[in-house]
Short mmCIF file of C-alpha atoms in Angstrom, two decimals:
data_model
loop_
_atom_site.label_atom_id
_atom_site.label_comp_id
_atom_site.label_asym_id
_atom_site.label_seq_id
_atom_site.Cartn_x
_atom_site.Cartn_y
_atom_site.Cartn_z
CA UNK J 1 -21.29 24.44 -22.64
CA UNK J 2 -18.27 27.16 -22.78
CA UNK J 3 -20.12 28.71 -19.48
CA UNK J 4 -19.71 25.09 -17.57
CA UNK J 5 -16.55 24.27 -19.00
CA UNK J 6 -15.42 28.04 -17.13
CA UNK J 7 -16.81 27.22 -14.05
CA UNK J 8 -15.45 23.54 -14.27
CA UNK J 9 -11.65 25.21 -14.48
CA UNK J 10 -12.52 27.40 -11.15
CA UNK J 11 -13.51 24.11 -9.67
CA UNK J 12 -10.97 22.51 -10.78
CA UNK J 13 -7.97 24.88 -9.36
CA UNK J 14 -10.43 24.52 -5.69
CA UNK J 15 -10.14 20.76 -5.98
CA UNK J 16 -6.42 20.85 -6.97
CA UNK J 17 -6.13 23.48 -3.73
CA UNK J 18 -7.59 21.20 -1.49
CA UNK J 19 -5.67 18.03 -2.62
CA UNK J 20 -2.46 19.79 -1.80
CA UNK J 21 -3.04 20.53 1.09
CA UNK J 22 -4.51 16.72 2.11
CA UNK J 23 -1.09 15.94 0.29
CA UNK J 24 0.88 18.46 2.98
CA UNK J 25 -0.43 16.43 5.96
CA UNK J 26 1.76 13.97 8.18
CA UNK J 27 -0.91 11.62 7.55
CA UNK J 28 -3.66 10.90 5.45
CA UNK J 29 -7.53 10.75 7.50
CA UNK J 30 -8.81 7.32 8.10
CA UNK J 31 -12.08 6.41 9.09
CA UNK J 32 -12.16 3.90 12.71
CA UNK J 33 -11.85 0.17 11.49
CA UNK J 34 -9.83 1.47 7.77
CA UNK J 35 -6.73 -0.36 6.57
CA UNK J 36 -4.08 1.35 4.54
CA UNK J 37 -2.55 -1.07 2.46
CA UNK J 38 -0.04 -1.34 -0.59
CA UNK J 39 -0.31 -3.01 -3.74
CA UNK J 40 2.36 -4.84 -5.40
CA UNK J 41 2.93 -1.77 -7.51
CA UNK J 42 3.51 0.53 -4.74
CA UNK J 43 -0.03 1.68 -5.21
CA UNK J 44 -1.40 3.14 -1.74
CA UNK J 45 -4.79 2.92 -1.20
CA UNK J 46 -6.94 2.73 2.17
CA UNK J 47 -9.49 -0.42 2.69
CA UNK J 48 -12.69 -0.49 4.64
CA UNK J 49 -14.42 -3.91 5.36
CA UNK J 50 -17.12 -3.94 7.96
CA UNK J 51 -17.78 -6.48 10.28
CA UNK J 52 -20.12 -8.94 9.31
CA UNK J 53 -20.27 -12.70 9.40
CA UNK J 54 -20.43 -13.32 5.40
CA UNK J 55 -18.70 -11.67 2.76
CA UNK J 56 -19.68 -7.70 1.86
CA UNK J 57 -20.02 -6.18 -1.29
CA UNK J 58 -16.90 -3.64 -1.92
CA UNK J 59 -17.21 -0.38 -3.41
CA UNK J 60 -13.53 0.70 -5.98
CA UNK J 61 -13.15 4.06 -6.11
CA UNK J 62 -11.03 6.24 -8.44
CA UNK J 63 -10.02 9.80 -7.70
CA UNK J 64 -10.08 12.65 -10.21
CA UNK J 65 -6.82 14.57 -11.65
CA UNK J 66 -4.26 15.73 -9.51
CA UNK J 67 -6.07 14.66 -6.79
CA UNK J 68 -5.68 11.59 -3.66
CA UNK J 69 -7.52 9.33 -2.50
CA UNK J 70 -9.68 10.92 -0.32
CA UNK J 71 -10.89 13.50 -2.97
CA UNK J 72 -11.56 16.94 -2.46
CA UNK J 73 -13.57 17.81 0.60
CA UNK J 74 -12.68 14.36 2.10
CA UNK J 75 -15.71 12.90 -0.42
CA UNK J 76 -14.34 9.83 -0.85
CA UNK J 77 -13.47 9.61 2.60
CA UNK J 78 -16.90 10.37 3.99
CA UNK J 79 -18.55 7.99 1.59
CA UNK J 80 -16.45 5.35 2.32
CA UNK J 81 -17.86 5.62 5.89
CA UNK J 82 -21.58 6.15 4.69
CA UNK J 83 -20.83 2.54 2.74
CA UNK J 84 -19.63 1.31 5.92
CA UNK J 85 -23.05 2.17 7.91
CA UNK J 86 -24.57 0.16 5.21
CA UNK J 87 -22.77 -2.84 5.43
CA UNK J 88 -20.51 -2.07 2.21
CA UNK J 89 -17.05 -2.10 2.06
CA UNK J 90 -14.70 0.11 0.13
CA UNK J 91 -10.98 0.63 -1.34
CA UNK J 92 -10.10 3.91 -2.56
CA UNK J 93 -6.50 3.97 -3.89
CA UNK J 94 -3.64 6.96 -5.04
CA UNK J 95 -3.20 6.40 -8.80
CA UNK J 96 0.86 5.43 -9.22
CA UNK J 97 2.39 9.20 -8.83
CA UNK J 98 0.14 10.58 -6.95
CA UNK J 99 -1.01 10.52 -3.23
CA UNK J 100 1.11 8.59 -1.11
CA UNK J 101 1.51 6.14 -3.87
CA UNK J 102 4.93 5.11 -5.61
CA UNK J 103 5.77 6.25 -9.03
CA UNK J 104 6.62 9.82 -10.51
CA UNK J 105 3.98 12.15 -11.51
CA UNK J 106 5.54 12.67 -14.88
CA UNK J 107 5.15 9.06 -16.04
CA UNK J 108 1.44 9.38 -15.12
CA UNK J 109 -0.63 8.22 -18.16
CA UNK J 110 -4.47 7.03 -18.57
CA UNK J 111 -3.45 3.27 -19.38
CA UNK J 112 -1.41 3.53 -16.38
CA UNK J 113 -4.33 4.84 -14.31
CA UNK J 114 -6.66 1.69 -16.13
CA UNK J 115 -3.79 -0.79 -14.53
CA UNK J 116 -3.58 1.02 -11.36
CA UNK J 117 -7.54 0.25 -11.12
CA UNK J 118 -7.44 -3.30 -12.82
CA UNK J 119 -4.61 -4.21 -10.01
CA UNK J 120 -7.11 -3.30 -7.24
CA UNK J 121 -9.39 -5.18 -8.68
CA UNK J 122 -7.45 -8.33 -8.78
CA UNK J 123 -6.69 -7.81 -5.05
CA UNK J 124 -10.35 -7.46 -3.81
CA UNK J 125 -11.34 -9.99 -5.62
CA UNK J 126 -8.54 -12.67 -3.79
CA UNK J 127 -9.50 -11.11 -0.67
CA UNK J 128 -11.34 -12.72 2.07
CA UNK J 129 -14.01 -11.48 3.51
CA UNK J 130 -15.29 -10.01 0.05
CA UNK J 131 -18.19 -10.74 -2.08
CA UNK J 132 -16.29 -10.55 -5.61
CA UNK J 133 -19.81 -11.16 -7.28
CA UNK J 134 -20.97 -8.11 -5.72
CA UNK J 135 -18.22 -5.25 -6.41
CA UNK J 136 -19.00 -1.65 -7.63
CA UNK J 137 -16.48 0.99 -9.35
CA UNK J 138 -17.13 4.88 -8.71
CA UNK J 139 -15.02 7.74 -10.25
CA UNK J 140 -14.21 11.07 -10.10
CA UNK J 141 -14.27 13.62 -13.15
CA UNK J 142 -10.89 11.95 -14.69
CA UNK J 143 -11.57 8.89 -12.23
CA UNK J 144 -14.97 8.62 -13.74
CA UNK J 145 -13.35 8.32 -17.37
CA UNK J 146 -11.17 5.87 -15.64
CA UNK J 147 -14.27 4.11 -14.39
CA UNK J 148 -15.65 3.72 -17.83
CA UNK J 149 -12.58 1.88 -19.57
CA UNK J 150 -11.76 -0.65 -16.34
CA UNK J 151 -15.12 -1.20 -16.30
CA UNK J 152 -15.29 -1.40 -20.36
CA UNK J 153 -12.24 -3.64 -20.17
CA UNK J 154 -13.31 -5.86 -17.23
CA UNK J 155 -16.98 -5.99 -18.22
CA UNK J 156 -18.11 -8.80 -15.62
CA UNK J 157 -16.23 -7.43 -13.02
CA UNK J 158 -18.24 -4.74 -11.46
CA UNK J 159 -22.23 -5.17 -11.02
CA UNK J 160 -22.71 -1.39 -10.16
CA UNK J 161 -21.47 1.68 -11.53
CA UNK J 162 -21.53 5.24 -10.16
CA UNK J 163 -19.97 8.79 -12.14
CA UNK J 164 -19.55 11.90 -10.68
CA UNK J 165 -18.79 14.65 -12.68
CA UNK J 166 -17.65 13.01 -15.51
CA UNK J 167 -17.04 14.02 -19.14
CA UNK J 168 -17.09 12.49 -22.16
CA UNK J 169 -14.13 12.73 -24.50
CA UNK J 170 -10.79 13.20 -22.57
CA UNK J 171 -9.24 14.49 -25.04
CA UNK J 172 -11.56 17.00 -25.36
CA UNK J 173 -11.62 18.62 -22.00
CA UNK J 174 -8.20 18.41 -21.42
CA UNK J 175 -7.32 20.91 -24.30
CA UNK J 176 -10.20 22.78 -22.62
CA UNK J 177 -8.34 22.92 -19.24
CA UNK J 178 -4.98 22.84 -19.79
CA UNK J 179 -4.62 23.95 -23.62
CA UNK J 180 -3.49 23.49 -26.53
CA UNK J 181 -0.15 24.71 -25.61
CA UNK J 182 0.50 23.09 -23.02
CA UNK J 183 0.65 19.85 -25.11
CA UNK J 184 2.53 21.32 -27.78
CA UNK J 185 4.87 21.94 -25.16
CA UNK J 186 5.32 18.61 -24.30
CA UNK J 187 5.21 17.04 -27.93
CA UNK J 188 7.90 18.99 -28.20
CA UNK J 189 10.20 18.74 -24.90
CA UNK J 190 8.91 14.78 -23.73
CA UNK J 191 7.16 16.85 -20.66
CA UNK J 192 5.60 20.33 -19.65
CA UNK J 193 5.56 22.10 -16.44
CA UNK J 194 2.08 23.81 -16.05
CA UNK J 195 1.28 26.25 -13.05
CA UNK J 196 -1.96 24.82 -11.41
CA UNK J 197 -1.83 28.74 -9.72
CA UNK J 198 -0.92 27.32 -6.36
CA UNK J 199 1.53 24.93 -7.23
CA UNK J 200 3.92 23.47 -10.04
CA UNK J 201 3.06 20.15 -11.68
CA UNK J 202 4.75 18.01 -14.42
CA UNK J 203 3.29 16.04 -17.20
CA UNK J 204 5.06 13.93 -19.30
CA UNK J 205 3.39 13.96 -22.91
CA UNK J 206 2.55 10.23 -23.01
CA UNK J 207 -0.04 11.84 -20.31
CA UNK J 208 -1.42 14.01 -23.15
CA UNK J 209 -1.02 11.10 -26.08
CA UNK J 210 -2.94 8.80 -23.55
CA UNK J 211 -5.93 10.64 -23.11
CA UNK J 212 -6.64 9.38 -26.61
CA UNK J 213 -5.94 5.36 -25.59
CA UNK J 214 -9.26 4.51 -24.98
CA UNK J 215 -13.11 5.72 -26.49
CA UNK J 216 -15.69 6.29 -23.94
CA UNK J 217 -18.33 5.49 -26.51
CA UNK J 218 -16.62 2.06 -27.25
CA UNK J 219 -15.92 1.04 -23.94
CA UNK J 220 -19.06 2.29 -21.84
CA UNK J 221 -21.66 -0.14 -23.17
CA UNK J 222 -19.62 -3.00 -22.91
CA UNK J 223 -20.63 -2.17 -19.15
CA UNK J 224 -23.56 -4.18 -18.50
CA UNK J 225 -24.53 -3.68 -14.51
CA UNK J 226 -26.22 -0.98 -12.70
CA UNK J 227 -25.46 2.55 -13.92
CA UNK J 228 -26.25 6.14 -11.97
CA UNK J 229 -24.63 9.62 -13.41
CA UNK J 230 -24.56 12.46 -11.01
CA UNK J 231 -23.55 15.77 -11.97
CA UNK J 232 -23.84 19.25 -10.86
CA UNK J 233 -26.52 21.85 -12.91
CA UNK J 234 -23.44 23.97 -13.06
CA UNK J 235 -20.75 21.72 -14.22
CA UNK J 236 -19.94 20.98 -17.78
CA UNK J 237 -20.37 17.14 -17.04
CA UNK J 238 -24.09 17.96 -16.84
CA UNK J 239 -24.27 17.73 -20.47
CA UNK J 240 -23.76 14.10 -20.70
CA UNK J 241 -26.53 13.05 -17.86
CA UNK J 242 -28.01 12.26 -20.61
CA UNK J 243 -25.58 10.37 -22.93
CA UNK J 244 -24.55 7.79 -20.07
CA UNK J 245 -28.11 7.00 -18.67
CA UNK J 246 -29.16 6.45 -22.35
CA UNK J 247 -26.48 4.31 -23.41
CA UNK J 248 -26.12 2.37 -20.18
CA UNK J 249 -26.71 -1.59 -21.05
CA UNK J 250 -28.00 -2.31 -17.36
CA UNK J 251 -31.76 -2.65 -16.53
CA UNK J 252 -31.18 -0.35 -13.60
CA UNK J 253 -29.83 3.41 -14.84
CA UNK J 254 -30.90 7.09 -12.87
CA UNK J 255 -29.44 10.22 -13.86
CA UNK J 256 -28.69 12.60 -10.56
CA UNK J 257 -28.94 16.05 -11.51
CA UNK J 258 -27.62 18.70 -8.39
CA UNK J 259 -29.37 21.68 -8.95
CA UNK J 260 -26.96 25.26 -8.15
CA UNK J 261 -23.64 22.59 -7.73
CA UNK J 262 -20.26 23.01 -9.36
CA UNK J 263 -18.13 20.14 -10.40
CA UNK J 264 -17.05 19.19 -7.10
CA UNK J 265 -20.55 19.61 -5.16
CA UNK J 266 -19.56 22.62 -3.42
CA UNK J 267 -17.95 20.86 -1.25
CA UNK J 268 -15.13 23.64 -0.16
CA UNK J 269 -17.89 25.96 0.80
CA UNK J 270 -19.25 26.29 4.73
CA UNK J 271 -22.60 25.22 3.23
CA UNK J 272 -22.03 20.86 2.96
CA UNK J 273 -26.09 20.35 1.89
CA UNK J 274 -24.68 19.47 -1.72
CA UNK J 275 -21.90 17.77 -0.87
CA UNK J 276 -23.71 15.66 1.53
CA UNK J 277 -26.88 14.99 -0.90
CA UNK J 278 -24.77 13.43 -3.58
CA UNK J 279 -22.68 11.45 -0.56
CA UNK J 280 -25.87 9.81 0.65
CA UNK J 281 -27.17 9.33 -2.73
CA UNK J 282 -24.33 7.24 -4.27
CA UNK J 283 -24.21 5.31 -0.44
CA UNK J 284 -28.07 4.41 -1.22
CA UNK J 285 -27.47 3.49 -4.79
CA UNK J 286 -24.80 0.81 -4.26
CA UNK J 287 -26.75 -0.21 -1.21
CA UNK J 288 -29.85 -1.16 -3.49
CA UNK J 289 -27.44 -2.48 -6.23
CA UNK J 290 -25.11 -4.51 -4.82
#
């Protein structure tokens, strides 16, 4: 576990790397026929319905920490396009404080992330042109967490599921990553500045008392639709393939095991075979679950 949980915090600084620099750009990538829109929050996120004569099935996805909307690599971005090939829609949004969306990074919290995702879901589901009995929910390491409680707390909302790279107890891996003094620090002082290594960011410490607001193991099987785990044989999140596919509620639940991947599907390296695998996988899942 300790060996994952290293290589999961030189992934991590890679993912944070590339976010900051999709941050840096004029403008974010779109995909042809994509929407950015703004929720009444001020949350950004970019839409992607495509054409078809009845309402399509919608895909929400949630991006991991200290990361955008498109996710690292452009993930999110390329599988919002595989989804459109298949005649699925998609919404990926900036959690409030990050991205392009409105908000400061300091007040960033878990419950805040939930509402962020629960507000989405409220707009796709008054949208036209959307199936709203036929919506699926992806995350991203901390998006996947995020995943698990909207869904937890929204349990007939989605009908599919999808995790990559994600952990169990927040808590947990956050003391891991960013340690324990870190939120010392900001029990102390209301917020703490931590060094990423290529930039400065700054959590407020109802970040850190928040990772505590919700139990994975409570919310997760009130989660009753299709449920597929994917994970990378070198990641730490590997270790709880097994948990998720076991405790899913759904009669349809796969486990996606990436053998030689890191926690972000080595997507930053010239080499895309991984990254694209677990792109076309999660594209074919929702297609045969939605």
């Amino acid at each position: 576990m300790k060996l994952r949980l290293t290589l999961f915090a030189l992934t991590l600084v890679g993912l944070l790397s590339f976010a900051g620099i999709a941050l840096a750009q004029d403008a974010v990538p779109v995909n042809a026929g994509e929407t950015v829109i703004t929720l009444e929050n001020g949350v950004v996120g970019t839409l992607a319905l495509p054409e078809s004569d009845a309402p399509v099935p919608v895909v929400l996805m949630l991006h991991g920490f200290a990361s955008s909307r498109n996710e690292v690599g452009d993930m999110y971005l390329r599988l919002a396009a595989a989804l459109s090939e298949r005649g699925i829609g998609s919404l990926r949004i900036d959690f409030s404080g990050w991205g392009e969306s409105a908000g400061n990074m300091v007040d960033s919290t878990v419950s805040g992330m939930v509402a962020d995702a629960e507000l989405a879901l409220q707009y796709l589901t008054g949208l036209e042109g959307v199936d709203a009995s036929r919506l699926g929910i992806l995350g991203f390491s901390l998006g996947g967490g995020i995943t698990v409680f909207t869904a937890g707390e929204n349990p007939d909302a989605f009908k599919s599921m999808a995790l990559w790279s994600t952990f169990g107890n927040l808590h947990d891996i956050f003391i891991e990553e960013l340690s324990q003094e870190n939120f010392d620090a900001a029990a102390a002082n209301g917020q703490v500045e931590i060094d990423l290594g290529w930039r400065m960011i700054t959590l407020g410490n109802g970040f850190f008392t928040g990772l505590e607001d919700y139990d994975y193991q409570t919310e997760f099987p009130n989660f009753t639709g299709s449920l597929m785990v994917v994970a990378g044989s070198e990641d730490g999140s590997a270790d709880f393939l097994d948990w998720y596919r076991e405790n899913a509620q759904g009669a349809l639940r796969a486990s996606y095991l990436v053998p030689g991947a890191d926690h972000i599907y080595n997507v930053l390296t010239d080499d895309q075979t991984l990254a694209e695998a677990t792109i076309k996988t999660t594209a074919d899942w929702f297609a045969m679950t939605l």
